[in-house]
Amino acid sequence: MYDRCRDPGEGLGIPAAESAAAFNDEAVRRAVIPAANGISTAREMARFYACMANGGAFNGTRLLDAETVAHTTQTHAETESDGTLSRPARYGLGFWTGGLANDMFGSMSRERMFGHAGLGSIFGWGDPERNVGFAYVTNGIREESWEHAARVSGLSDAVRLALCE
């Protein structure tokens, strides 16, 4: 059970190697595929979430309207069972929102937090209360699983704990 992240039959329903091959194709990387091919480094992703957590400004430059950021990152829908992950979830417009005991924002999760997971063990979030962005990106694809959620939740807690010191 604890090795599920290595099971190639979990997640998208196709082997992880096939998923990786598809996303390593130049045509797929250049395509505009909403909710599927936001490809970046962990640093770039953390900067994006830091900008969003700061109301759309980064390093003194306004990139997005603060009202737009507030609207997209607030909870707009909630379910007891997400159709893909089969667990309770909250959604903004393009983001998951926090505040649930089982989310990957950590044990100190608050509803104003927002973020999203990606293919494999990838997760990023923004926390407007702490004005911080976080990104976790692995080398390769690990299937979505309990282990991934626990790992990201623990890392999220470690980041916020370090900020409180």
mmCIF file with all atom_site columns, N, CA, C and O in Angstrom, residues 5-54:
data_model
loop_
_atom_site.group_PDB
_atom_site.id
_atom_site.type_symbol
_atom_site.label_atom_id
_atom_site.label_alt_id
_atom_site.label_comp_id
_atom_site.label_asym_id
_atom_site.label_entity_id
_atom_site.label_seq_id
_atom_site.pdbx_PDB_ins_code
_atom_site.Cartn_x
_atom_site.Cartn_y
_atom_site.Cartn_z
_atom_site.occupancy
_atom_site.B_iso_or_equiv
_atom_site.pdbx_formal_charge
_atom_site.auth_seq_id
_atom_site.auth_comp_id
_atom_site.auth_asym_id
_atom_site.auth_atom_id
_atom_site.pdbx_PDB_model_num
ATOM 1   N N  . CYS A 1 5  ? 2.800  4.815  -5.149  1.00 0.00 ? 5  CYS A N  1
ATOM 2   C CA . CYS A 1 5  ? 3.278  5.852  -6.069  1.00 0.00 ? 5  CYS A CA 1
ATOM 3   C C  . CYS A 1 5  ? 4.150  5.265  -7.173  1.00 0.00 ? 5  CYS A C  1
ATOM 4   O O  . CYS A 1 5  ? 4.465  5.938  -8.134  1.00 0.00 ? 5  CYS A O  1
ATOM 5   N N  . ARG A 1 6  ? 4.542  4.013  -7.055  1.00 0.00 ? 6  ARG A N  1
ATOM 6   C CA . ARG A 1 6  ? 5.336  3.373  -8.096  1.00 0.00 ? 6  ARG A CA 1
ATOM 7   C C  . ARG A 1 6  ? 4.489  2.477  -9.002  1.00 0.00 ? 6  ARG A C  1
ATOM 8   O O  . ARG A 1 6  ? 5.002  1.860  -9.909  1.00 0.00 ? 6  ARG A O  1
ATOM 9   N N  . ASP A 1 7  ? 3.203  2.414  -8.738  1.00 0.00 ? 7  ASP A N  1
ATOM 10  C CA . ASP A 1 7  ? 2.311  1.568  -9.519  1.00 0.00 ? 7  ASP A CA 1
ATOM 11  C C  . ASP A 1 7  ? 1.952  2.282  -10.817 1.00 0.00 ? 7  ASP A C  1
ATOM 12  O O  . ASP A 1 7  ? 1.250  3.288  -10.800 1.00 0.00 ? 7  ASP A O  1
ATOM 13  N N  . PRO A 1 8  ? 2.427  1.815  -11.975 1.00 0.00 ? 8  PRO A N  1
ATOM 14  C CA . PRO A 1 8  ? 2.176  2.522  -13.226 1.00 0.00 ? 8  PRO A CA 1
ATOM 15  C C  . PRO A 1 8  ? 0.723  2.514  -13.665 1.00 0.00 ? 8  PRO A C  1
ATOM 16  O O  . PRO A 1 8  ? 0.357  3.241  -14.564 1.00 0.00 ? 8  PRO A O  1
ATOM 17  N N  . GLY A 1 9  ? -0.116 1.719  -13.030 1.00 0.00 ? 9  GLY A N  1
ATOM 18  C CA . GLY A 1 9  ? -1.517 1.680  -13.428 1.00 0.00 ? 9  GLY A CA 1
ATOM 19  C C  . GLY A 1 9  ? -2.376 2.709  -12.724 1.00 0.00 ? 9  GLY A C  1
ATOM 20  O O  . GLY A 1 9  ? -3.554 2.841  -13.005 1.00 0.00 ? 9  GLY A O  1
ATOM 21  N N  . GLU A 1 10 ? -1.818 3.463  -11.787 1.00 0.00 ? 10 GLU A N  1
ATOM 22  C CA . GLU A 1 10 ? -2.587 4.444  -11.031 1.00 0.00 ? 10 GLU A CA 1
ATOM 23  C C  . GLU A 1 10 ? -2.527 5.798  -11.733 1.00 0.00 ? 10 GLU A C  1
ATOM 24  O O  . GLU A 1 10 ? -1.653 6.059  -12.534 1.00 0.00 ? 10 GLU A O  1
ATOM 25  N N  . GLY A 1 11 ? -3.439 6.666  -11.426 1.00 0.00 ? 11 GLY A N  1
ATOM 26  C CA . GLY A 1 11 ? -3.385 8.035  -11.938 1.00 0.00 ? 11 GLY A CA 1
ATOM 27  C C  . GLY A 1 11 ? -4.166 8.194  -13.221 1.00 0.00 ? 11 GLY A C  1
ATOM 28  O O  . GLY A 1 11 ? -5.374 8.042  -13.234 1.00 0.00 ? 11 GLY A O  1
ATOM 29  N N  . LEU A 1 12 ? -3.486 8.491  -14.308 1.00 0.00 ? 12 LEU A N  1
ATOM 30  C CA . LEU A 1 12 ? -4.153 8.752  -15.573 1.00 0.00 ? 12 LEU A CA 1
ATOM 31  C C  . LEU A 1 12 ? -4.726 7.512  -16.233 1.00 0.00 ? 12 LEU A C  1
ATOM 32  O O  . LEU A 1 12 ? -5.433 7.599  -17.224 1.00 0.00 ? 12 LEU A O  1
ATOM 33  N N  . GLY A 1 13 ? -4.392 6.344  -15.728 1.00 0.00 ? 13 GLY A N  1
ATOM 34  C CA . GLY A 1 13 ? -4.886 5.116  -16.319 1.00 0.00 ? 13 GLY A CA 1
ATOM 35  C C  . GLY A 1 13 ? -3.978 4.577  -17.410 1.00 0.00 ? 13 GLY A C  1
ATOM 36  O O  . GLY A 1 13 ? -4.290 3.589  -18.050 1.00 0.00 ? 13 GLY A O  1
ATOM 37  N N  . ILE A 1 14 ? -2.876 5.256  -17.648 1.00 0.00 ? 14 ILE A N  1
ATOM 38  C CA . ILE A 1 14 ? -1.871 4.771  -18.594 1.00 0.00 ? 14 ILE A CA 1
ATOM 39  C C  . ILE A 1 14 ? -0.523 4.796  -17.870 1.00 0.00 ? 14 ILE A C  1
ATOM 40  O O  . ILE A 1 14 ? -0.355 5.532  -16.901 1.00 0.00 ? 14 ILE A O  1
ATOM 41  N N  . PRO A 1 15 ? 0.430  4.003  -18.311 1.00 0.00 ? 15 PRO A N  1
ATOM 42  C CA . PRO A 1 15 ? 1.729  4.004  -17.624 1.00 0.00 ? 15 PRO A CA 1
ATOM 43  C C  . PRO A 1 15 ? 2.363  5.386  -17.585 1.00 0.00 ? 15 PRO A C  1
ATOM 44  O O  . PRO A 1 15 ? 2.257  6.172  -18.533 1.00 0.00 ? 15 PRO A O  1
ATOM 45  N N  . ALA A 1 16 ? 3.022  5.699  -16.480 1.00 0.00 ? 16 ALA A N  1
ATOM 46  C CA . ALA A 1 16 ? 3.647  7.007  -16.286 1.00 0.00 ? 16 ALA A CA 1
ATOM 47  C C  . ALA A 1 16 ? 4.632  7.315  -17.402 1.00 0.00 ? 16 ALA A C  1
ATOM 48  O O  . ALA A 1 16 ? 4.752  8.467  -17.827 1.00 0.00 ? 16 ALA A O  1
ATOM 49  N N  . ALA A 1 17 ? 5.341  6.309  -17.899 1.00 0.00 ? 17 ALA A N  1
ATOM 50  C CA . ALA A 1 17 ? 6.313  6.535  -18.975 1.00 0.00 ? 17 ALA A CA 1
ATOM 51  C C  . ALA A 1 17 ? 5.630  7.099  -20.225 1.00 0.00 ? 17 ALA A C  1
ATOM 52  O O  . ALA A 1 17 ? 6.196  7.950  -20.922 1.00 0.00 ? 17 ALA A O  1
ATOM 53  N N  . GLU A 1 18 ? 4.416  6.646  -20.516 1.00 0.00 ? 18 GLU A N  1
ATOM 54  C CA . GLU A 1 18 ? 3.682  7.166  -21.670 1.00 0.00 ? 18 GLU A CA 1
ATOM 55  C C  . GLU A 1 18 ? 3.269  8.612  -21.445 1.00 0.00 ? 18 GLU A C  1
ATOM 56  O O  . GLU A 1 18 ? 3.329  9.430  -22.363 1.00 0.00 ? 18 GLU A O  1
ATOM 57  N N  . SER A 1 19 ? 2.854  8.941  -20.215 1.00 0.00 ? 19 SER A N  1
ATOM 58  C CA . SER A 1 19 ? 2.504  10.324 -19.898 1.00 0.00 ? 19 SER A CA 1
ATOM 59  C C  . SER A 1 19 ? 3.716  11.225 -20.051 1.00 0.00 ? 19 SER A C  1
ATOM 60  O O  . SER A 1 19 ? 3.633  12.310 -20.631 1.00 0.00 ? 19 SER A O  1
ATOM 61  N N  . ALA A 1 20 ? 4.845  10.791 -19.515 1.00 0.00 ? 20 ALA A N  1
ATOM 62  C CA . ALA A 1 20 ? 6.070  11.585 -19.607 1.00 0.00 ? 20 ALA A CA 1
ATOM 63  C C  . ALA A 1 20 ? 6.458  11.795 -21.061 1.00 0.00 ? 20 ALA A C  1
ATOM 64  O O  . ALA A 1 20 ? 6.833  12.907 -21.458 1.00 0.00 ? 20 ALA A O  1
ATOM 65  N N  . ALA A 1 21 ? 6.376  10.745 -21.856 1.00 0.00 ? 21 ALA A N  1
ATOM 66  C CA . ALA A 1 21 ? 6.740  10.861 -23.265 1.00 0.00 ? 21 ALA A CA 1
ATOM 67  C C  . ALA A 1 21 ? 5.860  11.892 -23.966 1.00 0.00 ? 21 ALA A C  1
ATOM 68  O O  . ALA A 1 21 ? 6.348  12.710 -24.748 1.00 0.00 ? 21 ALA A O  1
ATOM 69  N N  . ALA A 1 22 ? 4.571  11.880 -23.675 1.00 0.00 ? 22 ALA A N  1
ATOM 70  C CA . ALA A 1 22 ? 3.663  12.842 -24.305 1.00 0.00 ? 22 ALA A CA 1
ATOM 71  C C  . ALA A 1 22 ? 4.041  14.271 -23.930 1.00 0.00 ? 22 ALA A C  1
ATOM 72  O O  . ALA A 1 22 ? 4.095  15.159 -24.785 1.00 0.00 ? 22 ALA A O  1
ATOM 73  N N  . PHE A 1 23 ? 4.322  14.515 -22.652 1.00 0.00 ? 23 PHE A N  1
ATOM 74  C CA . PHE A 1 23 ? 4.627  15.876 -22.213 1.00 0.00 ? 23 PHE A CA 1
ATOM 75  C C  . PHE A 1 23 ? 6.059  16.295 -22.528 1.00 0.00 ? 23 PHE A C  1
ATOM 76  O O  . PHE A 1 23 ? 6.407  17.463 -22.401 1.00 0.00 ? 23 PHE A O  1
ATOM 77  N N  . ASN A 1 24 ? 6.888  15.375 -22.968 1.00 0.00 ? 24 ASN A N  1
ATOM 78  C CA . ASN A 1 24 ? 8.225  15.725 -23.417 1.00 0.00 ? 24 ASN A CA 1
ATOM 79  C C  . ASN A 1 24 ? 8.265  16.020 -24.912 1.00 0.00 ? 24 ASN A C  1
ATOM 80  O O  . ASN A 1 24 ? 9.286  16.430 -25.439 1.00 0.00 ? 24 ASN A O  1
ATOM 81  N N  . ASP A 1 25 ? 7.151  15.827 -25.587 1.00 0.00 ? 25 ASP A N  1
ATOM 82  C CA . ASP A 1 25 ? 7.056  16.118 -27.013 1.00 0.00 ? 25 ASP A CA 1
ATOM 83  C C  . ASP A 1 25 ? 6.975  17.637 -27.206 1.00 0.00 ? 25 ASP A C  1
ATOM 84  O O  . ASP A 1 25 ? 6.173  18.314 -26.562 1.00 0.00 ? 25 ASP A O  1
ATOM 85  N N  . GLU A 1 26 ? 7.790  18.165 -28.089 1.00 0.00 ? 26 GLU A N  1
ATOM 86  C CA . GLU A 1 26 ? 7.842  19.614 -28.351 1.00 0.00 ? 26 GLU A CA 1
ATOM 87  C C  . GLU A 1 26 ? 6.472  20.184 -28.735 1.00 0.00 ? 26 GLU A C  1
ATOM 88  O O  . GLU A 1 26 ? 6.094  21.269 -28.302 1.00 0.00 ? 26 GLU A O  1
ATOM 89  N N  . ALA A 1 27 ? 5.711  19.460 -29.532 1.00 0.00 ? 27 ALA A N  1
ATOM 90  C CA . ALA A 1 27 ? 4.393  19.947 -29.960 1.00 0.00 ? 27 ALA A CA 1
ATOM 91  C C  . ALA A 1 27 ? 3.448  20.082 -28.769 1.00 0.00 ? 27 ALA A C  1
ATOM 92  O O  . ALA A 1 27 ? 2.674  21.035 -28.690 1.00 0.00 ? 27 ALA A O  1
ATOM 93  N N  . VAL A 1 28 ? 3.502  19.159 -27.829 1.00 0.00 ? 28 VAL A N  1
ATOM 94  C CA . VAL A 1 28 ? 2.650  19.239 -26.640 1.00 0.00 ? 28 VAL A CA 1
ATOM 95  C C  . VAL A 1 28 ? 3.083  20.411 -25.764 1.00 0.00 ? 28 VAL A C  1
ATOM 96  O O  . VAL A 1 28 ? 2.262  21.169 -25.245 1.00 0.00 ? 28 VAL A O  1
ATOM 97  N N  . ARG A 1 29 ? 4.390  20.616 -25.615 1.00 0.00 ? 29 ARG A N  1
ATOM 98  C CA . ARG A 1 29 ? 4.879  21.727 -24.788 1.00 0.00 ? 29 ARG A CA 1
ATOM 99  C C  . ARG A 1 29 ? 4.507  23.077 -25.392 1.00 0.00 ? 29 ARG A C  1
ATOM 100 O O  . ARG A 1 29 ? 4.305  24.041 -24.671 1.00 0.00 ? 29 ARG A O  1
ATOM 101 N N  . ARG A 1 30 ? 4.423  23.165 -26.711 1.00 0.00 ? 30 ARG A N  1
ATOM 102 C CA . ARG A 1 30 ? 4.082  24.437 -27.371 1.00 0.00 ? 30 ARG A CA 1
ATOM 103 C C  . ARG A 1 30 ? 2.564  24.662 -27.449 1.00 0.00 ? 30 ARG A C  1
ATOM 104 O O  . ARG A 1 30 ? 2.116  25.790 -27.662 1.00 0.00 ? 30 ARG A O  1
ATOM 105 N N  . ALA A 1 31 ? 1.792  23.613 -27.313 1.00 0.00 ? 31 ALA A N  1
ATOM 106 C CA . ALA A 1 31 ? 0.334  23.718 -27.427 1.00 0.00 ? 31 ALA A CA 1
ATOM 107 C C  . ALA A 1 31 ? -0.252 24.457 -26.228 1.00 0.00 ? 31 ALA A C  1
ATOM 108 O O  . ALA A 1 31 ? 0.361  24.548 -25.170 1.00 0.00 ? 31 ALA A O  1
ATOM 109 N N  . VAL A 1 32 ? -1.439 24.989 -26.407 1.00 0.00 ? 32 VAL A N  1
ATOM 110 C CA . VAL A 1 32 ? -2.184 25.602 -25.313 1.00 0.00 ? 32 VAL A CA 1
ATOM 111 C C  . VAL A 1 32 ? -3.225 24.577 -24.883 1.00 0.00 ? 32 VAL A C  1
ATOM 112 O O  . VAL A 1 32 ? -4.212 24.344 -25.577 1.00 0.00 ? 32 VAL A O  1
ATOM 113 N N  . ILE A 1 33 ? -2.967 23.931 -23.751 1.00 0.00 ? 33 ILE A N  1
ATOM 114 C CA . ILE A 1 33 ? -3.862 22.897 -23.251 1.00 0.00 ? 33 ILE A CA 1
ATOM 115 C C  . ILE A 1 33 ? -4.271 23.309 -21.837 1.00 0.00 ? 33 ILE A C  1
ATOM 116 O O  . ILE A 1 33 ? -3.547 23.052 -20.868 1.00 0.00 ? 33 ILE A O  1
ATOM 117 N N  . PRO A 1 34 ? -5.420 23.996 -21.691 1.00 0.00 ? 34 PRO A N  1
ATOM 118 C CA . PRO A 1 34 ? -5.830 24.448 -20.364 1.00 0.00 ? 34 PRO A CA 1
ATOM 119 C C  . PRO A 1 34 ? -5.847 23.300 -19.356 1.00 0.00 ? 34 PRO A C  1
ATOM 120 O O  . PRO A 1 34 ? -6.279 22.196 -19.660 1.00 0.00 ? 34 PRO A O  1
ATOM 121 N N  . ALA A 1 35 ? -5.337 23.573 -18.183 1.00 0.00 ? 35 ALA A N  1
ATOM 122 C CA . ALA A 1 35 ? -5.286 22.628 -17.067 1.00 0.00 ? 35 ALA A CA 1
ATOM 123 C C  . ALA A 1 35 ? -4.386 21.435 -17.332 1.00 0.00 ? 35 ALA A C  1
ATOM 124 O O  . ALA A 1 35 ? -4.457 20.448 -16.623 1.00 0.00 ? 35 ALA A O  1
ATOM 125 N N  . ALA A 1 36 ? -3.510 21.518 -18.338 1.00 0.00 ? 36 ALA A N  1
ATOM 126 C CA . ALA A 1 36 ? -2.691 20.342 -18.623 1.00 0.00 ? 36 ALA A CA 1
ATOM 127 C C  . ALA A 1 36 ? -1.218 20.630 -18.878 1.00 0.00 ? 36 ALA A C  1
ATOM 128 O O  . ALA A 1 36 ? -0.395 19.815 -18.534 1.00 0.00 ? 36 ALA A O  1
ATOM 129 N N  . ASN A 1 37 ? -0.870 21.746 -19.485 1.00 0.00 ? 37 ASN A N  1
ATOM 130 C CA . ASN A 1 37 ? 0.550  21.862 -19.817 1.00 0.00 ? 37 ASN A CA 1
ATOM 131 C C  . ASN A 1 37 ? 1.186  23.175 -19.375 1.00 0.00 ? 37 ASN A C  1
ATOM 132 O O  . ASN A 1 37 ? 1.934  23.799 -20.105 1.00 0.00 ? 37 ASN A O  1
ATOM 133 N N  . GLY A 1 38 ? 0.929  23.561 -18.153 1.00 0.00 ? 38 GLY A N  1
ATOM 134 C CA . GLY A 1 38 ? 1.681  24.660 -17.556 1.00 0.00 ? 38 GLY A CA 1
ATOM 135 C C  . GLY A 1 38 ? 3.027  24.090 -17.134 1.00 0.00 ? 38 GLY A C  1
ATOM 136 O O  . GLY A 1 38 ? 3.142  23.453 -16.098 1.00 0.00 ? 38 GLY A O  1
ATOM 137 N N  . ILE A 1 39 ? 4.053  24.263 -17.938 1.00 0.00 ? 39 ILE A N  1
ATOM 138 C CA . ILE A 1 39 ? 5.341  23.629 -17.707 1.00 0.00 ? 39 ILE A CA 1
ATOM 139 C C  . ILE A 1 39 ? 6.344  24.684 -17.253 1.00 0.00 ? 39 ILE A C  1
ATOM 140 O O  . ILE A 1 39 ? 6.515  25.711 -17.921 1.00 0.00 ? 39 ILE A O  1
ATOM 141 N N  . SER A 1 40 ? 6.994  24.443 -16.104 1.00 0.00 ? 40 SER A N  1
ATOM 142 C CA . SER A 1 40 ? 7.966  25.406 -15.588 1.00 0.00 ? 40 SER A CA 1
ATOM 143 C C  . SER A 1 40 ? 8.895  24.726 -14.591 1.00 0.00 ? 40 SER A C  1
ATOM 144 O O  . SER A 1 40 ? 8.720  23.559 -14.253 1.00 0.00 ? 40 SER A O  1
ATOM 145 N N  . THR A 1 41 ? 9.838  25.505 -14.089 1.00 0.00 ? 41 THR A N  1
ATOM 146 C CA . THR A 1 41 ? 10.690 25.034 -13.007 1.00 0.00 ? 41 THR A CA 1
ATOM 147 C C  . THR A 1 41 ? 9.991  25.313 -11.681 1.00 0.00 ? 41 THR A C  1
ATOM 148 O O  . THR A 1 41 ? 9.024  26.092 -11.616 1.00 0.00 ? 41 THR A O  1
ATOM 149 N N  . ALA A 1 42 ? 10.488 24.723 -10.612 1.00 0.00 ? 42 ALA A N  1
ATOM 150 C CA . ALA A 1 42 ? 9.927  24.995 -9.281  1.00 0.00 ? 42 ALA A CA 1
ATOM 151 C C  . ALA A 1 42 ? 10.074 26.473 -8.938  1.00 0.00 ? 42 ALA A C  1
ATOM 152 O O  . ALA A 1 42 ? 9.161  27.083 -8.383  1.00 0.00 ? 42 ALA A O  1
ATOM 153 N N  . ARG A 1 43 ? 11.207 27.073 -9.266  1.00 0.00 ? 43 ARG A N  1
ATOM 154 C CA . ARG A 1 43 ? 11.428 28.496 -8.973  1.00 0.00 ? 43 ARG A CA 1
ATOM 155 C C  . ARG A 1 43 ? 10.407 29.371 -9.701  1.00 0.00 ? 43 ARG A C  1
ATOM 156 O O  . ARG A 1 43 ? 9.828  30.287 -9.119  1.00 0.00 ? 43 ARG A O  1
ATOM 157 N N  . GLU A 1 44 ? 10.183 29.103 -10.989 1.00 0.00 ? 44 GLU A N  1
ATOM 158 C CA . GLU A 1 44 ? 9.203  29.882 -11.744 1.00 0.00 ? 44 GLU A CA 1
ATOM 159 C C  . GLU A 1 44 ? 7.803  29.709 -11.187 1.00 0.00 ? 44 GLU A C  1
ATOM 160 O O  . GLU A 1 44 ? 7.032  30.661 -11.088 1.00 0.00 ? 44 GLU A O  1
ATOM 161 N N  . MET A 1 45 ? 7.465  28.489 -10.820 1.00 0.00 ? 45 MET A N  1
ATOM 162 C CA . MET A 1 45 ? 6.140  28.220 -10.275 1.00 0.00 ? 45 MET A CA 1
ATOM 163 C C  . MET A 1 45 ? 5.964  28.911 -8.927  1.00 0.00 ? 45 MET A C  1
ATOM 164 O O  . MET A 1 45 ? 4.909  29.507 -8.655  1.00 0.00 ? 45 MET A O  1
ATOM 165 N N  . ALA A 1 46 ? 6.983  28.882 -8.072  1.00 0.00 ? 46 ALA A N  1
ATOM 166 C CA . ALA A 1 46 ? 6.907  29.560 -6.778  1.00 0.00 ? 46 ALA A CA 1
ATOM 167 C C  . ALA A 1 46 ? 6.769  31.071 -6.977  1.00 0.00 ? 46 ALA A C  1
ATOM 168 O O  . ALA A 1 46 ? 6.030  31.736 -6.240  1.00 0.00 ? 46 ALA A O  1
ATOM 169 N N  . ARG A 1 47 ? 7.453  31.633 -7.960  1.00 0.00 ? 47 ARG A N  1
ATOM 170 C CA . ARG A 1 47 ? 7.332  33.070 -8.255  1.00 0.00 ? 47 ARG A CA 1
ATOM 171 C C  . ARG A 1 47 ? 5.907  33.408 -8.713  1.00 0.00 ? 47 ARG A C  1
ATOM 172 O O  . ARG A 1 47 ? 5.364  34.442 -8.347  1.00 0.00 ? 47 ARG A O  1
ATOM 173 N N  . PHE A 1 48 ? 5.319  32.541 -9.529  1.00 0.00 ? 48 PHE A N  1
ATOM 174 C CA . PHE A 1 48 ? 3.932  32.749 -9.960  1.00 0.00 ? 48 PHE A CA 1
ATOM 175 C C  . PHE A 1 48 ? 3.003  32.795 -8.739  1.00 0.00 ? 48 PHE A C  1
ATOM 176 O O  . PHE A 1 48 ? 2.193  33.710 -8.595  1.00 0.00 ? 48 PHE A O  1
ATOM 177 N N  . TYR A 1 49 ? 3.126  31.790 -7.852  1.00 0.00 ? 49 TYR A N  1
ATOM 178 C CA . TYR A 1 49 ? 2.263  31.750 -6.680  1.00 0.00 ? 49 TYR A CA 1
ATOM 179 C C  . TYR A 1 49 ? 2.557  32.903 -5.723  1.00 0.00 ? 49 TYR A C  1
ATOM 180 O O  . TYR A 1 49 ? 1.646  33.425 -5.075  1.00 0.00 ? 49 TYR A O  1
ATOM 181 N N  . ALA A 1 50 ? 3.810  33.343 -5.631  1.00 0.00 ? 50 ALA A N  1
ATOM 182 C CA . ALA A 1 50 ? 4.137  34.511 -4.798  1.00 0.00 ? 50 ALA A CA 1
ATOM 183 C C  . ALA A 1 50 ? 3.470  35.761 -5.365  1.00 0.00 ? 50 ALA A C  1
ATOM 184 O O  . ALA A 1 50 ? 2.934  36.583 -4.611  1.00 0.00 ? 50 ALA A O  1
ATOM 185 N N  . CYS A 1 51 ? 3.483  35.898 -6.679  1.00 0.00 ? 51 CYS A N  1
ATOM 186 C CA . CYS A 1 51 ? 2.804  37.027 -7.322  1.00 0.00 ? 51 CYS A CA 1
ATOM 187 C C  . CYS A 1 51 ? 1.313  36.998 -7.020  1.00 0.00 ? 51 CYS A C  1
ATOM 188 O O  . CYS A 1 51 ? 0.720  38.015 -6.651  1.00 0.00 ? 51 CYS A O  1
ATOM 189 N N  . MET A 1 52 ? 0.706  35.841 -7.152  1.00 0.00 ? 52 MET A N  1
ATOM 190 C CA . MET A 1 52 ? -0.728 35.716 -6.862  1.00 0.00 ? 52 MET A CA 1
ATOM 191 C C  . MET A 1 52 ? -1.017 35.979 -5.392  1.00 0.00 ? 52 MET A C  1
ATOM 192 O O  . MET A 1 52 ? -1.997 36.648 -5.047  1.00 0.00 ? 52 MET A O  1
ATOM 193 N N  . ALA A 1 53 ? -0.162 35.483 -4.494  1.00 0.00 ? 53 ALA A N  1
ATOM 194 C CA . ALA A 1 53 ? -0.356 35.697 -3.056  1.00 0.00 ? 53 ALA A CA 1
ATOM 195 C C  . ALA A 1 53 ? -0.208 37.171 -2.696  1.00 0.00 ? 53 ALA A C  1
ATOM 196 O O  . ALA A 1 53 ? -0.782 37.642 -1.716  1.00 0.00 ? 53 ALA A O  1
ATOM 197 N N  . ASN A 1 54 ? 0.535  37.911 -3.500  1.00 0.00 ? 54 ASN A N  1
ATOM 198 C CA . ASN A 1 54 ? 0.750  39.338 -3.279  1.00 0.00 ? 54 ASN A CA 1
ATOM 199 C C  . ASN A 1 54 ? -0.252 40.174 -4.090  1.00 0.00 ? 54 ASN A C  1
ATOM 200 O O  . ASN A 1 54 ? 0.016  41.317 -4.434  1.00 0.00 ? 54 ASN A O  1
#
